[in-house]
Tab-separated table of C-alpha atoms in Angstrom:
chain	number	residue	atom	x	y	z
A	1493	ARG	CA	-86.466	119.931	188.814
A	1494	LYS	CA	-88.497	121.889	191.375
A	1495	GLU	CA	-87.638	121.292	195.012
A	1496	VAL	CA	-91.144	120.307	196.085
A	1497	GLU	CA	-93.690	119.207	193.510
A	1498	GLN	CA	-97.429	118.768	193.973
A	1499	ASP	CA	-100.405	118.329	191.684
A	1500	PRO	CA	-102.171	121.715	191.922
A	1501	GLY	CA	-105.614	120.187	191.266
A	1502	PRO	CA	-108.283	121.237	191.875
A	1503	PHE	CA	-109.568	118.030	193.378
A	1504	ASN	CA	-113.376	118.055	193.457
A	1505	VAL	CA	-114.499	115.442	195.963
A	1506	PRO	CA	-117.969	114.634	197.372
A	1507	GLU	CA	-118.485	115.030	201.088
A	1508	GLY	CA	-117.677	111.844	202.972
A	1509	ALA	CA	-115.227	110.547	200.387
A	1510	THR	CA	-111.568	109.717	200.942
A	1511	VAL	CA	-108.980	111.778	199.125
A	1512	ALA	CA	-105.204	111.442	198.865
A	1513	PHE	CA	-102.533	113.946	197.874
A	1514	ASN	CA	-98.964	113.210	196.935
A	1515	CYS	CA	-95.813	115.262	196.869
A	1516	THR	CA	-92.204	114.648	195.846
A	1517	TYR	CA	-89.099	116.489	196.998
A	1518	SER	CA	-85.687	116.757	195.379
A	1519	ASN	CA	-83.285	117.303	198.292
A	1520	SER	CA	-82.433	113.922	199.771
A	1521	ALA	CA	-80.805	115.649	202.766
A	1522	SER	CA	-84.101	117.190	203.868
A	1523	GLN	CA	-84.770	116.513	207.501
A	1524	SER	CA	-88.350	117.397	208.332
A	1525	PHE	CA	-91.612	117.233	206.483
A	1526	PHE	CA	-94.992	118.817	207.021
A	1527	TRP	CA	-98.411	119.412	205.584
A	1528	TYR	CA	-99.735	122.940	205.959
A	1529	ARG	CA	-103.258	124.058	205.207
A	1530	GLN	CA	-104.037	127.444	203.691
A	1531	ASP	CA	-107.546	128.834	203.430
A	1532	CYS	CA	-108.361	131.440	200.808
A	1533	ARG	CA	-106.716	134.774	201.630
A	1534	LYS	CA	-105.371	133.434	204.917
A	1535	GLU	CA	-101.949	132.495	206.178
A	1536	PRO	CA	-100.655	128.881	206.110
A	1537	LYS	CA	-101.238	126.872	209.268
A	1538	LEU	CA	-99.584	123.633	210.287
A	1539	LEU	CA	-101.855	120.656	209.685
A	1540	MET	CA	-99.449	117.933	210.748
A	1541	SER	CA	-95.839	116.875	210.767
A	1542	VAL	CA	-94.861	113.811	208.749
A	1543	TYR	CA	-92.784	111.101	210.371
A	1544	SER	CA	-90.932	108.210	208.755
A	1545	SER	CA	-93.142	105.678	210.506
A	1546	GLY	CA	-96.292	107.384	209.270
A	1547	ASN	CA	-98.661	109.196	211.574
A	1548	GLU	CA	-102.347	109.758	212.004
A	1549	ASP	CA	-104.350	112.622	213.463
A	1550	GLY	CA	-108.059	111.932	213.463
A	1551	ARG	CA	-109.210	111.710	209.851
A	1552	PHE	CA	-105.776	112.665	208.513
A	1553	THR	CA	-102.918	110.241	207.802
A	1554	ALA	CA	-99.474	111.263	206.580
A	1555	GLN	CA	-96.806	109.004	205.132
A	1556	LEU	CA	-93.168	109.542	204.223
A	1557	ASN	CA	-91.064	107.403	201.899
A	1558	ARG	CA	-87.481	108.633	202.145
A	1559	ALA	CA	-86.177	106.193	199.540
A	1560	SER	CA	-88.593	107.541	196.929
A	1561	GLN	CA	-88.565	111.087	198.357
A	1562	TYR	CA	-92.329	111.002	198.465
A	1563	ILE	CA	-94.868	112.346	200.964
A	1564	SER	CA	-98.583	111.668	201.084
A	1565	LEU	CA	-101.655	112.934	202.906
A	1566	LEU	CA	-104.881	110.961	203.199
A	1567	ILE	CA	-108.135	112.539	204.334
A	1568	ARG	CA	-110.943	110.164	205.293
A	1569	ASP	CA	-114.636	111.033	205.620
A	1570	SER	CA	-114.019	114.452	204.100
A	1571	LYS	CA	-115.985	117.442	205.428
A	1572	LEU	CA	-117.021	120.641	203.694
A	1573	SER	CA	-114.634	122.450	206.039
A	1574	ASP	CA	-111.700	120.502	204.574
A	1575	SER	CA	-111.930	122.652	201.435
A	1576	ALA	CA	-108.611	124.491	201.296
A	1577	THR	CA	-105.183	124.421	199.692
A	1578	TYR	CA	-102.839	121.805	201.127
A	1579	LEU	CA	-99.173	122.709	201.024
A	1580	CYS	CA	-96.461	120.068	201.096
A	1581	VAL	CA	-93.515	121.454	203.032
A	1582	VAL	CA	-89.920	120.348	203.443
A	1583	LYS	CA	-87.474	121.749	205.937
A	1584	GLY	CA	-83.819	122.384	205.098
A	1585	SER	CA	-80.899	120.100	205.334
A	1586	GLY	CA	-79.560	121.512	208.575
A	1587	GLY	CA	-76.698	123.918	209.205
A	1588	GLY	CA	-78.862	126.438	210.996
A	1589	ALA	CA	-80.789	127.638	207.968
A	1590	ASP	CA	-84.144	125.997	208.410
A	1591	GLY	CA	-86.582	127.975	206.372
A	1592	LEU	CA	-89.398	125.954	204.906
A	1593	THR	CA	-89.617	125.030	201.223
A	1594	PHE	CA	-93.211	124.912	200.063
A	1595	GLY	CA	-94.842	123.203	197.143
A	1596	LYS	CA	-97.356	125.166	195.104
A	1597	GLY	CA	-100.189	123.504	196.967
A	1598	THR	CA	-103.056	121.226	196.032
A	1599	HIS	CA	-106.478	122.837	195.912
A	1600	LEU	CA	-109.226	120.683	197.428
A	1601	ILE	CA	-112.930	121.389	197.014
A	1602	ILE	CA	-115.371	119.267	199.014
A	1603	GLN	CA	-118.792	119.276	197.413
A	1604	PRO	CA	-122.059	118.696	199.325
B	373	GLU	CA	-100.961	133.755	223.322
B	374	ALA	CA	-100.825	136.596	220.795
B	375	GLY	CA	-99.886	135.577	217.277
B	376	VAL	CA	-97.498	137.086	214.765
B	377	ALA	CA	-98.535	140.649	213.955
B	378	GLN	CA	-97.961	142.306	210.610
B	379	SER	CA	-98.745	145.721	209.185
B	380	PRO	CA	-100.003	147.103	206.978
B	381	ARG	CA	-102.455	144.434	205.843
B	382	TYR	CA	-102.750	145.922	202.371
B	383	LYS	CA	-100.591	148.265	200.318
B	384	ILE	CA	-100.958	149.619	196.796
B	385	ILE	CA	-98.047	151.479	195.248
B	386	GLU	CA	-96.770	152.422	191.822
B	387	LYS	CA	-93.695	150.814	190.331
B	388	ARG	CA	-90.414	152.408	191.314
B	389	GLN	CA	-91.863	153.535	194.648
B	390	SER	CA	-90.600	152.256	197.992
B	391	VAL	CA	-92.537	150.259	200.554
B	392	ALA	CA	-91.853	148.823	203.996
B	393	PHE	CA	-93.539	146.056	205.939
B	394	TRP	CA	-93.406	145.469	209.670
B	395	CYS	CA	-93.556	142.248	211.673
B	396	ASN	CA	-93.788	141.581	215.411
B	397	PRO	CA	-93.187	137.876	216.132
B	398	ILE	CA	-94.637	135.847	218.965
B	399	SER	CA	-93.064	136.880	222.250
B	400	GLY	CA	-89.927	134.893	222.988
B	401	HIS	CA	-89.482	133.531	219.475
B	402	ALA	CA	-85.860	133.974	218.493
B	403	THR	CA	-86.203	132.944	214.856
B	404	LEU	CA	-88.045	135.106	212.357
B	405	TYR	CA	-88.675	134.501	208.672
B	406	TRP	CA	-89.960	136.568	205.768
B	407	TYR	CA	-91.670	134.755	202.902
B	408	GLN	CA	-93.041	135.992	199.571
B	409	GLN	CA	-96.167	134.288	198.234
B	410	ILE	CA	-97.097	135.089	194.651
B	411	LEU	CA	-100.656	134.244	193.597
B	412	GLY	CA	-100.968	130.545	192.787
B	413	GLN	CA	-97.605	129.663	194.338
B	414	GLY	CA	-96.435	128.412	197.700
B	415	PRO	CA	-94.574	130.796	199.997
B	416	LYS	CA	-90.906	131.328	199.136
B	417	LEU	CA	-88.363	132.076	201.868
B	418	LEU	CA	-86.698	135.467	201.496
B	419	ILE	CA	-84.705	135.761	204.714
B	420	GLN	CA	-84.260	134.080	208.094
B	421	PHE	CA	-83.101	135.840	211.276
B	422	GLN	CA	-81.864	134.237	214.471
B	423	ASN	CA	-82.220	136.990	217.084
B	424	ASN	CA	-80.749	140.014	215.269
B	425	GLY	CA	-78.448	138.056	212.958
B	426	VAL	CA	-79.127	136.870	209.415
B	427	VAL	CA	-78.993	133.072	209.035
B	428	ASP	CA	-80.072	132.769	205.410
B	429	ASP	CA	-80.734	135.466	202.830
B	430	SER	CA	-79.732	133.489	199.758
B	431	GLN	CA	-83.100	134.039	198.056
B	432	LEU	CA	-83.446	137.726	198.888
B	433	PRO	CA	-83.087	139.974	195.787
B	434	LYS	CA	-80.579	142.220	197.453
B	435	ASP	CA	-80.533	144.822	194.705
B	436	ARG	CA	-83.971	145.979	195.805
B	437	PHE	CA	-84.969	144.123	198.970
B	438	SER	CA	-83.566	144.687	202.436
B	439	ALA	CA	-84.559	143.496	205.887
B	440	GLU	CA	-83.455	144.160	209.406
B	441	ARG	CA	-84.159	143.015	212.947
B	442	LEU	CA	-82.023	145.425	214.892
B	443	LYS	CA	-83.093	144.554	218.441
B	444	GLY	CA	-83.856	140.905	217.773
B	445	VAL	CA	-87.616	141.362	218.121
B	446	ASP	CA	-89.503	143.364	215.470
B	447	SER	CA	-88.434	143.213	211.860
B	448	THR	CA	-88.944	145.343	208.772
B	449	LEU	CA	-88.761	144.310	205.134
B	450	LYS	CA	-88.233	147.027	202.538
B	451	ILE	CA	-88.509	147.088	198.763
B	452	GLN	CA	-86.854	149.944	196.918
B	453	PRO	CA	-87.690	150.431	194.091
B	454	ALA	CA	-90.685	148.158	193.618
B	455	LYS	CA	-91.366	146.310	190.368
B	456	LEU	CA	-94.627	144.931	189.026
B	457	GLU	CA	-93.489	141.374	189.746
B	458	ASP	CA	-93.171	142.203	193.454
B	459	SER	CA	-96.961	142.054	193.750
B	460	ALA	CA	-97.506	139.295	196.290
B	461	VAL	CA	-98.383	138.542	199.881
B	462	TYR	CA	-95.447	139.026	202.241
B	463	LEU	CA	-95.684	136.637	205.163
B	464	CYS	CA	-93.754	136.834	208.388
B	465	ALA	CA	-93.307	133.735	210.530
B	466	SER	CA	-91.607	132.986	213.822
B	467	THR	CA	-90.414	129.884	215.634
B	468	GLY	CA	-89.753	129.194	219.264
B	469	PRO	CA	-87.900	126.345	220.948
B	470	PRO	CA	-89.082	122.839	219.997
B	471	PRO	CA	-91.736	121.353	222.263
B	472	PRO	CA	-90.878	118.454	224.587
B	473	GLY	CA	-91.486	114.898	223.447
B	474	PRO	CA	-89.877	112.085	221.487
B	475	ASN	CA	-90.352	113.777	218.100
B	476	PRO	CA	-89.856	117.488	218.749
B	477	ARG	CA	-90.836	119.592	215.778
B	478	GLU	CA	-90.780	123.320	216.154
B	479	THR	CA	-93.697	124.949	214.401
B	480	GLN	CA	-93.482	128.072	212.290
B	481	TYR	CA	-96.354	130.391	213.090
B	482	PHE	CA	-97.366	132.729	210.301
B	483	GLY	CA	-98.766	136.212	210.522
B	484	PRO	CA	-101.746	137.303	208.385
B	485	GLY	CA	-99.457	138.772	205.721
B	486	THR	CA	-99.253	142.066	203.879
B	487	ARG	CA	-100.877	142.089	200.429
B	488	LEU	CA	-98.828	144.266	198.091
B	489	LEU	CA	-100.063	145.415	194.702
B	490	VAL	CA	-97.599	147.240	192.476
B	491	LEU	CA	-99.214	149.159	189.617
């Protein structure tokens, strides 16, 4: 089983729609969770951290379910500029080694 | 604040040749990471440094890959000899101390990457 699994898509969504991505992770000892955004031929950039209580940043909402080892990202009122690859990211289980483990990413295309 | 710098941005070599990549992290960031991103995949951690010491190199193919951060600032990643499957983007990232607040989460900042093509 892969450590972080995502549906690669692509998700083709009309502008203004709501879209949701899901991700599962295999290491139950994982401590931190993130969504990164990666534009074509660019480096990944942090979109938002994911907290157990769920958190919102503008049009973006992230949820974490530790029992099911499941992370989600919801984008409301999608914009053309939201077109990108969204990477689900899990941080190690402690002990000093805290490199990030990335999913393959979900490709989102917002259509006008 | 200047970001993570990497060079070269692009490199084309033939298989069995050697190549080296350079990274300068954000000033003051003690932790430095090298990732390999193959087309269509997410980045995969190769090695993590804390200052000039290696914290994790469990996924580094040590028969051909090496990395160093001698003075705890800049870092170089070397491949010798390169194989076709090494074609990828090599990303460097750095992390500083966690920000203040109730839910401190240090952020890894990525450089623009070096695109390597092995022919």
